[in-house]
PDB file of C-alpha atoms in Angstrom:
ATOM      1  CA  UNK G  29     187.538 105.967 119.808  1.00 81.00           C
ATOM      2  CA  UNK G  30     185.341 104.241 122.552  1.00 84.00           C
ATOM      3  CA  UNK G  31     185.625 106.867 124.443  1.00 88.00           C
ATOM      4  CA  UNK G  32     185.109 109.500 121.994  1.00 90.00           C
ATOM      5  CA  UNK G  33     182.007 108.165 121.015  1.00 90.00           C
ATOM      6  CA  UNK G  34     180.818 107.513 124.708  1.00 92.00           C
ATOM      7  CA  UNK G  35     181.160 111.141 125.615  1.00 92.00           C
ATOM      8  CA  UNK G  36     179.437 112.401 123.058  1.00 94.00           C
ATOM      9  CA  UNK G  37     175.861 110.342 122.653  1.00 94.00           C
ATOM     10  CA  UNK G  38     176.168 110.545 126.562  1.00 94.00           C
ATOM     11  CA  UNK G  39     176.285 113.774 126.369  1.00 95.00           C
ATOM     12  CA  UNK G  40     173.267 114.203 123.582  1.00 95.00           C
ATOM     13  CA  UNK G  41     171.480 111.842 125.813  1.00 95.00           C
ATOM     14  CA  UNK G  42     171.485 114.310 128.479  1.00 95.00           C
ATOM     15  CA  UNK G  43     171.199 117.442 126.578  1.00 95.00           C
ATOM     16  CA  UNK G  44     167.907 115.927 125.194  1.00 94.00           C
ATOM     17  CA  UNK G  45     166.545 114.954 128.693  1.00 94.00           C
ATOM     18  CA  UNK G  46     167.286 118.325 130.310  1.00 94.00           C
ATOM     19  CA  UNK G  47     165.625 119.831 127.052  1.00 94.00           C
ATOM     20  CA  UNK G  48     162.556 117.326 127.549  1.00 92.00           C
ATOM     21  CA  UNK G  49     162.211 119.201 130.872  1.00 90.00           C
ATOM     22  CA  UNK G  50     162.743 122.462 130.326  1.00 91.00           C
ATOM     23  CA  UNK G  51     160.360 122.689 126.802  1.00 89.00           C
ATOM     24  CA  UNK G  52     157.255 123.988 127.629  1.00 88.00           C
ATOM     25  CA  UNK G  53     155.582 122.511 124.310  1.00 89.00           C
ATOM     26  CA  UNK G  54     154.783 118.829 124.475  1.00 90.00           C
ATOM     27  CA  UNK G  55     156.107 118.318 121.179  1.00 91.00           C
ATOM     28  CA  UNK G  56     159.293 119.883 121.548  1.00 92.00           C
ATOM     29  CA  UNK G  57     159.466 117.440 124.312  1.00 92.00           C
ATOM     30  CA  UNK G  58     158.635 114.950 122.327  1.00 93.00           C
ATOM     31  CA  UNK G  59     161.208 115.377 120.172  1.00 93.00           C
ATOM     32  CA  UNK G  60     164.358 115.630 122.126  1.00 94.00           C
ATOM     33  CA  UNK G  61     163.002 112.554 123.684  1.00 94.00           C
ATOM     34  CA  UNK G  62     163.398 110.785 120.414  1.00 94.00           C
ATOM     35  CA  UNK G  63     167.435 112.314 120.692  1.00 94.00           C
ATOM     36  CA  UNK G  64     167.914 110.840 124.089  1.00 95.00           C
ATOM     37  CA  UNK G  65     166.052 107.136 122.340  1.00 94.00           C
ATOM     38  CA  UNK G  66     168.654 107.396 119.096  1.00 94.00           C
ATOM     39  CA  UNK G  67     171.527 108.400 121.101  1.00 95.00           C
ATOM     40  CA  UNK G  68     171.266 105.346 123.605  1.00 94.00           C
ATOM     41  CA  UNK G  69     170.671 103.111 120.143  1.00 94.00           C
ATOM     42  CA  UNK G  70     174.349 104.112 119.696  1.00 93.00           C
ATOM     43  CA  UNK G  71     175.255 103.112 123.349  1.00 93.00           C
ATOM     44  CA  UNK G  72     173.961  99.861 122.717  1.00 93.00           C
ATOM     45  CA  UNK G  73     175.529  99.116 119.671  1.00 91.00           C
ATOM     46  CA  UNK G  74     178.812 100.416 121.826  1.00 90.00           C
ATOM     47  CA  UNK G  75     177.886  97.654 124.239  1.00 90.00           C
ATOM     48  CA  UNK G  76     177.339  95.080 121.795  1.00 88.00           C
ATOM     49  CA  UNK G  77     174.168  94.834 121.418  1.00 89.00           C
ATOM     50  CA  UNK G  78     173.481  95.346 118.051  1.00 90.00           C
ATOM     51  CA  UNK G  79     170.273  93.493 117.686  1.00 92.00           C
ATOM     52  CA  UNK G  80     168.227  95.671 120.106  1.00 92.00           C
ATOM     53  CA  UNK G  81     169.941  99.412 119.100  1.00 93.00           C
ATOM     54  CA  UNK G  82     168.172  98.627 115.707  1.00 93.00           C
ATOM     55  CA  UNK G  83     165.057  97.713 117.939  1.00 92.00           C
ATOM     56  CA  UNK G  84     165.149 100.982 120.161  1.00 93.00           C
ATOM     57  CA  UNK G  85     165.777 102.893 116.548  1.00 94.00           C
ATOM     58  CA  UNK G  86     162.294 100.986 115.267  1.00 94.00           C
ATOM     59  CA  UNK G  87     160.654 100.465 118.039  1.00 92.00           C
ATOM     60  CA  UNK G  88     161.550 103.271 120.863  1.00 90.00           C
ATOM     61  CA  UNK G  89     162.306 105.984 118.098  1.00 90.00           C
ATOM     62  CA  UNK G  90     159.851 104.964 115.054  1.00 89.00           C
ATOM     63  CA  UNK G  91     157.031 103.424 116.399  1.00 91.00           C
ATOM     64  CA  UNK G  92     156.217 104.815 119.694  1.00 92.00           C
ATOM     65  CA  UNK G  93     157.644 108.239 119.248  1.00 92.00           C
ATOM     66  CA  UNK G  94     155.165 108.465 116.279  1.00 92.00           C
ATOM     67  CA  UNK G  95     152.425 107.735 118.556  1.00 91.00           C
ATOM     68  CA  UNK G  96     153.629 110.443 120.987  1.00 92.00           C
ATOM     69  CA  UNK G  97     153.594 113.198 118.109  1.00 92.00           C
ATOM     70  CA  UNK G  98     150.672 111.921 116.357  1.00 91.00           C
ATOM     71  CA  UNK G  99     148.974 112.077 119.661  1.00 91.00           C
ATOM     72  CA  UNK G 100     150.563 115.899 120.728  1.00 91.00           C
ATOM     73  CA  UNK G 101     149.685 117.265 117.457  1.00 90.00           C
ATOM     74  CA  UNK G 102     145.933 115.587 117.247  1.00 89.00           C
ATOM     75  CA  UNK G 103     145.185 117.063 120.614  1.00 87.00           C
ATOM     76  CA  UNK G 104     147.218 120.482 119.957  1.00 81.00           C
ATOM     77  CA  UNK G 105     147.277 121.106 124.028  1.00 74.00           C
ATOM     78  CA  UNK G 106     149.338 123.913 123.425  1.00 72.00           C
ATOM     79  CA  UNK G 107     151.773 125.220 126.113  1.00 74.00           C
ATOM     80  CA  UNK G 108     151.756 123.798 129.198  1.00 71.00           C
ATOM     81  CA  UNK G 109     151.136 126.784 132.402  1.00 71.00           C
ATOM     82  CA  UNK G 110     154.121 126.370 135.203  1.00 67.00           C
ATOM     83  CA  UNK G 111     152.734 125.762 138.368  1.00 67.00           C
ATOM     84  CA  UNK G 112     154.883 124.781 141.362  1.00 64.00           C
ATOM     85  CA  UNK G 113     152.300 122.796 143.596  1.00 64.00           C
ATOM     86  CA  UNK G 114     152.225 123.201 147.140  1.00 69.00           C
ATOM     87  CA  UNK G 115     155.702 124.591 148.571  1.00 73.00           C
ATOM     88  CA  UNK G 116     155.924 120.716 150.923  1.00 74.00           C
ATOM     89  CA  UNK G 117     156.019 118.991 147.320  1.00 73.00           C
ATOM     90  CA  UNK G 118     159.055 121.444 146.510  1.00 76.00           C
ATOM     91  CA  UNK G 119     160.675 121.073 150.092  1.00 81.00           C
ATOM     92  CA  UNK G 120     160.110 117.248 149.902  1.00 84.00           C
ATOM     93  CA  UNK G 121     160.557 116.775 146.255  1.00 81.00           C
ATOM     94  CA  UNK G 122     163.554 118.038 145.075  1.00 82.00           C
ATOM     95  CA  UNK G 123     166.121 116.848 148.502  1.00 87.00           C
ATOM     96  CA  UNK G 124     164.073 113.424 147.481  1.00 89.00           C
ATOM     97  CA  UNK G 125     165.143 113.123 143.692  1.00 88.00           C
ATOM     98  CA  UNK G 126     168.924 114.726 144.913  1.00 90.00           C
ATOM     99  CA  UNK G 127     168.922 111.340 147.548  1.00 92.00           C
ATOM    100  CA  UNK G 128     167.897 108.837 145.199  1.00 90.00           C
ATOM    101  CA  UNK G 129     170.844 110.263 142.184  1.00 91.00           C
ATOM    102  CA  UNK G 130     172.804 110.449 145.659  1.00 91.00           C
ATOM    103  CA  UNK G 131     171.689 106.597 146.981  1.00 91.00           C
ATOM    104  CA  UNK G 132     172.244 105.307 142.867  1.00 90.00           C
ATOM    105  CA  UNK G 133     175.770 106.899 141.931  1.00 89.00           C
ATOM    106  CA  UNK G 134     177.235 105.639 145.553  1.00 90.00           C
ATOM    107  CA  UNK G 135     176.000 102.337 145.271  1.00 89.00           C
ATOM    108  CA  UNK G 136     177.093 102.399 141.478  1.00 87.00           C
ATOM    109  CA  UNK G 137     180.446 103.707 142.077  1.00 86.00           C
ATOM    110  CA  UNK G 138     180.533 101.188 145.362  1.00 87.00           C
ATOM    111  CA  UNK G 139     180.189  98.693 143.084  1.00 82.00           C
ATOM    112  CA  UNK G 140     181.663  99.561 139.964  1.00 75.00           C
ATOM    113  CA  UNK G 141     185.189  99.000 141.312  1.00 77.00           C
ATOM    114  CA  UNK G 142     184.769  95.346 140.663  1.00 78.00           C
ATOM    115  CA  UNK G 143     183.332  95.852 137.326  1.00 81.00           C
ATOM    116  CA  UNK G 144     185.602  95.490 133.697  1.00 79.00           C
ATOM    117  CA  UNK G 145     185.699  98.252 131.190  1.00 81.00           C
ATOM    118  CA  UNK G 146     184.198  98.523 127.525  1.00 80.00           C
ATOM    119  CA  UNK G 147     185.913  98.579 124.609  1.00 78.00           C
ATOM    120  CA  UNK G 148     184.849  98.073 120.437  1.00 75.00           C
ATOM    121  CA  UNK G 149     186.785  95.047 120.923  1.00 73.00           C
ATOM    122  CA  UNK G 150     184.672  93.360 122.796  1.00 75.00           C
ATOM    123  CA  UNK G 151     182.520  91.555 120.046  1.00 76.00           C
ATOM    124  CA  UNK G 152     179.232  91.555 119.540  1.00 81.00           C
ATOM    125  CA  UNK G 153     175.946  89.645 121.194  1.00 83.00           C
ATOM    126  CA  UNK G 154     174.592  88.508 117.355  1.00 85.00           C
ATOM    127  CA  UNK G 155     171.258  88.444 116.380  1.00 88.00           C
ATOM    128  CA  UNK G 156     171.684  84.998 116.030  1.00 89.00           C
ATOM    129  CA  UNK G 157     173.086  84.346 119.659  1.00 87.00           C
ATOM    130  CA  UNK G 158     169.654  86.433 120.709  1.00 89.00           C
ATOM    131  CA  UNK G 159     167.503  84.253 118.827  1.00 90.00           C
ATOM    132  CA  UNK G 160     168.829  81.051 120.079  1.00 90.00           C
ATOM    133  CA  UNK G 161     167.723  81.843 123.705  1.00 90.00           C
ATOM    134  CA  UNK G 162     164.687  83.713 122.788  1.00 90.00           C
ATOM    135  CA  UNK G 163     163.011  81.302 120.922  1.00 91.00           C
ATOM    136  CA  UNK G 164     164.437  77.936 122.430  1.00 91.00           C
ATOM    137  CA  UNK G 165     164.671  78.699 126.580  1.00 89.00           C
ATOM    138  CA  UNK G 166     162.341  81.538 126.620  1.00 89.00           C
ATOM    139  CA  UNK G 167     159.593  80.724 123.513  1.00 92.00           C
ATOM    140  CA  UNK G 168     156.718  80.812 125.905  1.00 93.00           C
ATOM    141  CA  UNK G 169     157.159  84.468 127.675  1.00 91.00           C
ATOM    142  CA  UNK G 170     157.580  85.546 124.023  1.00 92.00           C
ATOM    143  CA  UNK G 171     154.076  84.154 122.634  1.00 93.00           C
ATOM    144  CA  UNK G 172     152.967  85.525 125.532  1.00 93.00           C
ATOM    145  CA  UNK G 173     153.891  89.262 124.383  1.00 92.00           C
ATOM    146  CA  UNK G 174     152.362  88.486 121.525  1.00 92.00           C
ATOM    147  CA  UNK G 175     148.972  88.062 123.237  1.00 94.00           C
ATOM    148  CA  UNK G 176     149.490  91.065 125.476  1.00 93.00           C
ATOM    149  CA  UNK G 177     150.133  93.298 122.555  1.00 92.00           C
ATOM    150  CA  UNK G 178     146.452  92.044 121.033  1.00 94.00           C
ATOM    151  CA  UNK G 179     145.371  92.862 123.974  1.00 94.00           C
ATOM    152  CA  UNK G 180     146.664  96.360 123.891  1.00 93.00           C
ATOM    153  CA  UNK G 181     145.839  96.627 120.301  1.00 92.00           C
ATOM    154  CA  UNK G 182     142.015  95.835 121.663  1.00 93.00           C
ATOM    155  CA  UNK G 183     142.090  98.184 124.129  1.00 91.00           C
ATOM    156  CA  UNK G 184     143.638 101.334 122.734  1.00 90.00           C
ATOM    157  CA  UNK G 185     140.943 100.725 119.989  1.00 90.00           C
ATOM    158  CA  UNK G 186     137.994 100.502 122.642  1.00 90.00           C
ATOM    159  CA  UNK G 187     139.403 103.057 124.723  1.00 85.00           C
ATOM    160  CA  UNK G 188     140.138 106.067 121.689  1.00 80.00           C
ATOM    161  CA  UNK G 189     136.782 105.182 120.177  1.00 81.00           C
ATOM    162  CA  UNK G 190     134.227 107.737 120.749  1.00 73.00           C
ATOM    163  CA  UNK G 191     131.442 106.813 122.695  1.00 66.00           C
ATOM    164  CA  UNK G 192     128.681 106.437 120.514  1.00 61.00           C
ATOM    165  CA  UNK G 193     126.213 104.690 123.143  1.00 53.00           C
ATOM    166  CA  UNK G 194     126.249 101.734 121.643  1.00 50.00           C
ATOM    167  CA  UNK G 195     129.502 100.541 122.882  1.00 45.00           C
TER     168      UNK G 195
ATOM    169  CA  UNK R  27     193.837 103.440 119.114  1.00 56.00           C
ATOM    170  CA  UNK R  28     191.294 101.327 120.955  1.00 65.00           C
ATOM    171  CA  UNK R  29     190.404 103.211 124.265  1.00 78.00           C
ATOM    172  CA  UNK R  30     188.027 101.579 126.745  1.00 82.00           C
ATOM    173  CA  UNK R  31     185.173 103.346 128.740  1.00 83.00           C
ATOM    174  CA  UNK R  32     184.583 101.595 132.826  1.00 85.00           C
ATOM    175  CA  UNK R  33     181.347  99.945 132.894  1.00 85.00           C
ATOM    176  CA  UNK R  34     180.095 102.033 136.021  1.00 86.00           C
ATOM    177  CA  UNK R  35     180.308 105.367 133.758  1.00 89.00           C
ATOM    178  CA  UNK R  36     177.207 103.672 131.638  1.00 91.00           C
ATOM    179  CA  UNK R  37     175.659 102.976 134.932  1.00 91.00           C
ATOM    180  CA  UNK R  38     175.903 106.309 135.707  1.00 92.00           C
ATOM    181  CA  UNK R  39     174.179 107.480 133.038  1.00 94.00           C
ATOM    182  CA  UNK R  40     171.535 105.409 133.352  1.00 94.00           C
ATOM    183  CA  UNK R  41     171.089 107.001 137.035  1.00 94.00           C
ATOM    184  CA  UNK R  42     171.204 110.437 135.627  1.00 94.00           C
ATOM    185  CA  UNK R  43     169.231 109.905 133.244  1.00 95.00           C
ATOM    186  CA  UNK R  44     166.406 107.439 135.450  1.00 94.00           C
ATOM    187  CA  UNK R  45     166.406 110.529 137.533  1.00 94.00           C
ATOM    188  CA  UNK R  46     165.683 112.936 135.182  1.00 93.00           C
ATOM    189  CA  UNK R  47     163.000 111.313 134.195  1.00 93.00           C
ATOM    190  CA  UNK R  48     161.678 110.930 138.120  1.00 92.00           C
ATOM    191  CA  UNK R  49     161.705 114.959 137.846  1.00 90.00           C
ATOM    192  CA  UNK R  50     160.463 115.292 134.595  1.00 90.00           C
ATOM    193  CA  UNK R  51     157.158 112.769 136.218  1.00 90.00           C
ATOM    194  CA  UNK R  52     157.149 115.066 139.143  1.00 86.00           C
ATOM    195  CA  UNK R  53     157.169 118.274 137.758  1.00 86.00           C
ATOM    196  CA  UNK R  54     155.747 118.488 134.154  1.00 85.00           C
ATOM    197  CA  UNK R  55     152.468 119.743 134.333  1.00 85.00           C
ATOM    198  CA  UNK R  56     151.095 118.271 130.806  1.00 88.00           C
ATOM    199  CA  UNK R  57     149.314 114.606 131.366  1.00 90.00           C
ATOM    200  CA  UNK R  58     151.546 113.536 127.691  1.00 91.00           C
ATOM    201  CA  UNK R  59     155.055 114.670 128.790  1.00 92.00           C
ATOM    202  CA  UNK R  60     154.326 113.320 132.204  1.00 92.00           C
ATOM    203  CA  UNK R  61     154.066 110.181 130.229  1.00 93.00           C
ATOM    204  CA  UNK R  62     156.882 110.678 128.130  1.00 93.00           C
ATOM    205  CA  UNK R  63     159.810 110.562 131.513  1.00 94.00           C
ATOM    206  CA  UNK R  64     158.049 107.556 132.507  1.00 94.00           C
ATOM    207  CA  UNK R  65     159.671 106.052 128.837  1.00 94.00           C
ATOM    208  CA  UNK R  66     162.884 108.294 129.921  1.00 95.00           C
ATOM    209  CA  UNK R  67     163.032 106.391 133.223  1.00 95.00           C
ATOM    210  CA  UNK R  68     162.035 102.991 131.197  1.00 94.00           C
ATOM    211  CA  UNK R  69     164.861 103.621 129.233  1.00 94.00           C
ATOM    212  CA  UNK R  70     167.090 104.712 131.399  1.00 95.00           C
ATOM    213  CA  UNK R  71     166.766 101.078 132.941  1.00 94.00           C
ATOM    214  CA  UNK R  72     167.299  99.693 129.618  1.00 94.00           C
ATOM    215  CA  UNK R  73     170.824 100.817 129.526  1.00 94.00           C
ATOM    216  CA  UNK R  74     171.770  99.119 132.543  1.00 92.00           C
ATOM    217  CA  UNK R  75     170.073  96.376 131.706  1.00 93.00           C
ATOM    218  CA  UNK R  76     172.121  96.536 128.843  1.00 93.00           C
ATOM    219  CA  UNK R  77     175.382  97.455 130.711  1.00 92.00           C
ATOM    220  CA  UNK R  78     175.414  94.201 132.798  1.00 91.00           C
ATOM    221  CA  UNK R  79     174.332  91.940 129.983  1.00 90.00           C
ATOM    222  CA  UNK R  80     177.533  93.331 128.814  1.00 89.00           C
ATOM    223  CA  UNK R  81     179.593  92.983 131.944  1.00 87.00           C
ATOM    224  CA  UNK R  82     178.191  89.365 132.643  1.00 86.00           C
ATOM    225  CA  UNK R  83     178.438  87.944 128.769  1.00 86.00           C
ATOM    226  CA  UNK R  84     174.636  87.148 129.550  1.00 86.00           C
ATOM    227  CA  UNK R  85     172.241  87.550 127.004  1.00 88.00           C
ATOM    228  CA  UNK R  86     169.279  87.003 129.189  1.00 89.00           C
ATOM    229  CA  UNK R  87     170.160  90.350 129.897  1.00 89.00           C
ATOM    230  CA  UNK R  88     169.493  91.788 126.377  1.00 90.00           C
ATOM    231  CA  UNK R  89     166.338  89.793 126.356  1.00 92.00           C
ATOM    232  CA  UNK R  90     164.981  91.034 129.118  1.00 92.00           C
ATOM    233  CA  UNK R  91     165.507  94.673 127.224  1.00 93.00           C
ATOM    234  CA  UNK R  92     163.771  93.250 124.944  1.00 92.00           C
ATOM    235  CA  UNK R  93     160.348  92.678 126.406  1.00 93.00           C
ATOM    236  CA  UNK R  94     160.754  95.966 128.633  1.00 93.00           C
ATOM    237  CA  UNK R  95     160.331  97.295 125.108  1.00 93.00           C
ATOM    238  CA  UNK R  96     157.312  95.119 124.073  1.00 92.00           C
ATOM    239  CA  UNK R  97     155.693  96.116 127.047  1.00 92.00           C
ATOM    240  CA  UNK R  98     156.891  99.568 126.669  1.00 92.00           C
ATOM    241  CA  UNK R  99     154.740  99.310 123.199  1.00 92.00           C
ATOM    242  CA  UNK R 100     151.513  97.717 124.637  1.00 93.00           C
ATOM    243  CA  UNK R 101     151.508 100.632 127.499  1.00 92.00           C
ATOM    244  CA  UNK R 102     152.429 103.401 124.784  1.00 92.00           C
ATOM    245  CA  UNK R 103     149.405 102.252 123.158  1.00 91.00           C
ATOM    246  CA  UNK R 104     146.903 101.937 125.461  1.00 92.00           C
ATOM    247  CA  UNK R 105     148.399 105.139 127.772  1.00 92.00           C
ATOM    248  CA  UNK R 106     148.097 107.679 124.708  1.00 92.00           C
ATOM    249  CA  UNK R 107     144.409 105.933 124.249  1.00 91.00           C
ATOM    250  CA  UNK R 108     143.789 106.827 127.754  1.00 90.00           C
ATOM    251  CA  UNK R 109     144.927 110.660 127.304  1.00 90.00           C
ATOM    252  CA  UNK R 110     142.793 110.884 124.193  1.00 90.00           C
ATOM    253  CA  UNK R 111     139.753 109.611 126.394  1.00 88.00           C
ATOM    254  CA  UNK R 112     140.261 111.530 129.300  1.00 88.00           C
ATOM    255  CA  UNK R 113     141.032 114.780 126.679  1.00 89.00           C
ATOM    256  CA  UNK R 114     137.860 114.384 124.885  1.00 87.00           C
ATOM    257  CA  UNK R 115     135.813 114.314 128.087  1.00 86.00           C
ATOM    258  CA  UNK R 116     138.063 116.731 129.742  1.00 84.00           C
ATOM    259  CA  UNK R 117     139.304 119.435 127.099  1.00 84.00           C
ATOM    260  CA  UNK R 118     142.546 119.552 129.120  1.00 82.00           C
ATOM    261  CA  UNK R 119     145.475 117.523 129.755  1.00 83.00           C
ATOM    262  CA  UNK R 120     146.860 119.941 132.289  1.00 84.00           C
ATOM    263  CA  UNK R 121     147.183 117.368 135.360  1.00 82.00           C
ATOM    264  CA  UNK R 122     146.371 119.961 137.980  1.00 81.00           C
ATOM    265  CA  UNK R 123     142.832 119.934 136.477  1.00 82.00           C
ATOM    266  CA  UNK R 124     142.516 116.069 135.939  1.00 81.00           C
ATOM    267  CA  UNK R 125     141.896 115.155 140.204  1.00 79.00           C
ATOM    268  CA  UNK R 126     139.112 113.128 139.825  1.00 79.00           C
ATOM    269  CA  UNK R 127     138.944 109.338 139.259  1.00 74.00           C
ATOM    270  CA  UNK R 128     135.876 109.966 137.476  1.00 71.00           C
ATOM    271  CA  UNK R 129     136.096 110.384 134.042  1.00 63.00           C
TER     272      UNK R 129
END
């Protein structure tokens, strides 16, 4: 069953990244993005981690996907033209990105040998066993999101305001 | 029937999926899908974040997932108020055409 459901929201996760590279349209992009976000939600909650797949589902895939789309289809940019850059970016680039998926699997499957396996039988991390270390060991990083995201509040609103001279 | 999945398959994911997100960066030409592999590759580092939290019994490790989200939030925000800015000014948000540090 584990594995059943592995294979396939792996597999949806990858279907929607290759789509987010091969759409030409932002939002299309956009949206098979917010596939890959939902399908990993379900990896999570495979993994036991059951607090933050409801998090990437509000957070990852509500809240900042929204942006993304609200921002595509304000600006309406359109389709984006192909170029290829210079031909050393492609001679460089692509043997670069097949290295580093080369350098991660072989360290991962170096490695891996030691690690266990996954099942649903695992049990769960609770909400509850989150909580306790959040807010006893780790309460002051967390207020201190809480000021960065005023922060970011403040300065999406100064930066997306139009510039009326006054500013 | 209660079949089990090796922890190292989830890791590979996450590397396949971190590294489509390093060509999506690369080679997208539009400044907002550009932006939208570097929250692939975020992600992508979620799950293994995720992964060993699992293999460890740690939750620091979910925690940690959790502010690479909050943070995630804060630089969605301010990012897509960037590309709005630098739209408005610009008219384009083909990156080829944005090469100036000057607004």
């Amino acid at each position: 069953m584990h594995l059943v459901l592995f294979f396939i929201f792996a597999l949806f996760a990858l279907a929607g990244a290759a789509n987010l590279l091969l759409q030409k349209h932002p939002i299309n992009s956009a949206l098979s993005l917010i596939v890959v976000m939902s399908s990993l939600a379900v990896l999570y909650l495979l993994l036991g981690a059951e607090f933050l797949a409801m998090a990437q589902v509000i957070v990852y895939a509500g809240a900042i996907m929204v942006l993304f789309t609200f921002v595509v289809m304000l600006l309406n940019e359109g389709r984006e033209e192909k170029t290829w850059g210079s031909s050393a970016a492609r001679v460089v680039g692509f043997p670069a990105v097949v290295a580093l998926l080369a350098v991660l699997a072989s360290a991962i499957l170096r490695a891996g040998r030691h690690y266990g396996t996954v099942s649903l039988s695992d049990g769960i991390t609770t909400t509850q066993d989150l909580s306790r270390v959040l807010f006893r060991d780790l309460l002051l990083p967390f207020e201190l999101t809480s000021v960065l995201i005023l922060i970011a509040i403040l300065g999406a609103v100064a930066l997306a305001r139009k510039d009326d001279g006054n500013a | 029937m209660n079949t089990s999945v090796p922890a190292d398959w989830y890791l590979l994911l996450s590397a396949a999926l971190f590294t489509m997100g390093v060509i999506g960066f690369l080679s997208k030409r539009s400044l907002i899908t550009v932006f939208m592999s570097i929250e692939l590759m975020l992600n992508a580092v979620n799950l293994s974040f995720v992964t060993f939290a699992h293999e460890w019994h740690a939750v620091k490790g979910q925690i940690f997932v959790f502010f690479v989200m909050m943070v995630a939030a804060a630089e969605a925000a301010v990012g897509l108020a960037i590309i709005i800015a630098i739209f408005r000014v610009r008219g384009t948000l083909t990156v080829d055409q944005i090469d100036r540090m000057k607004l």
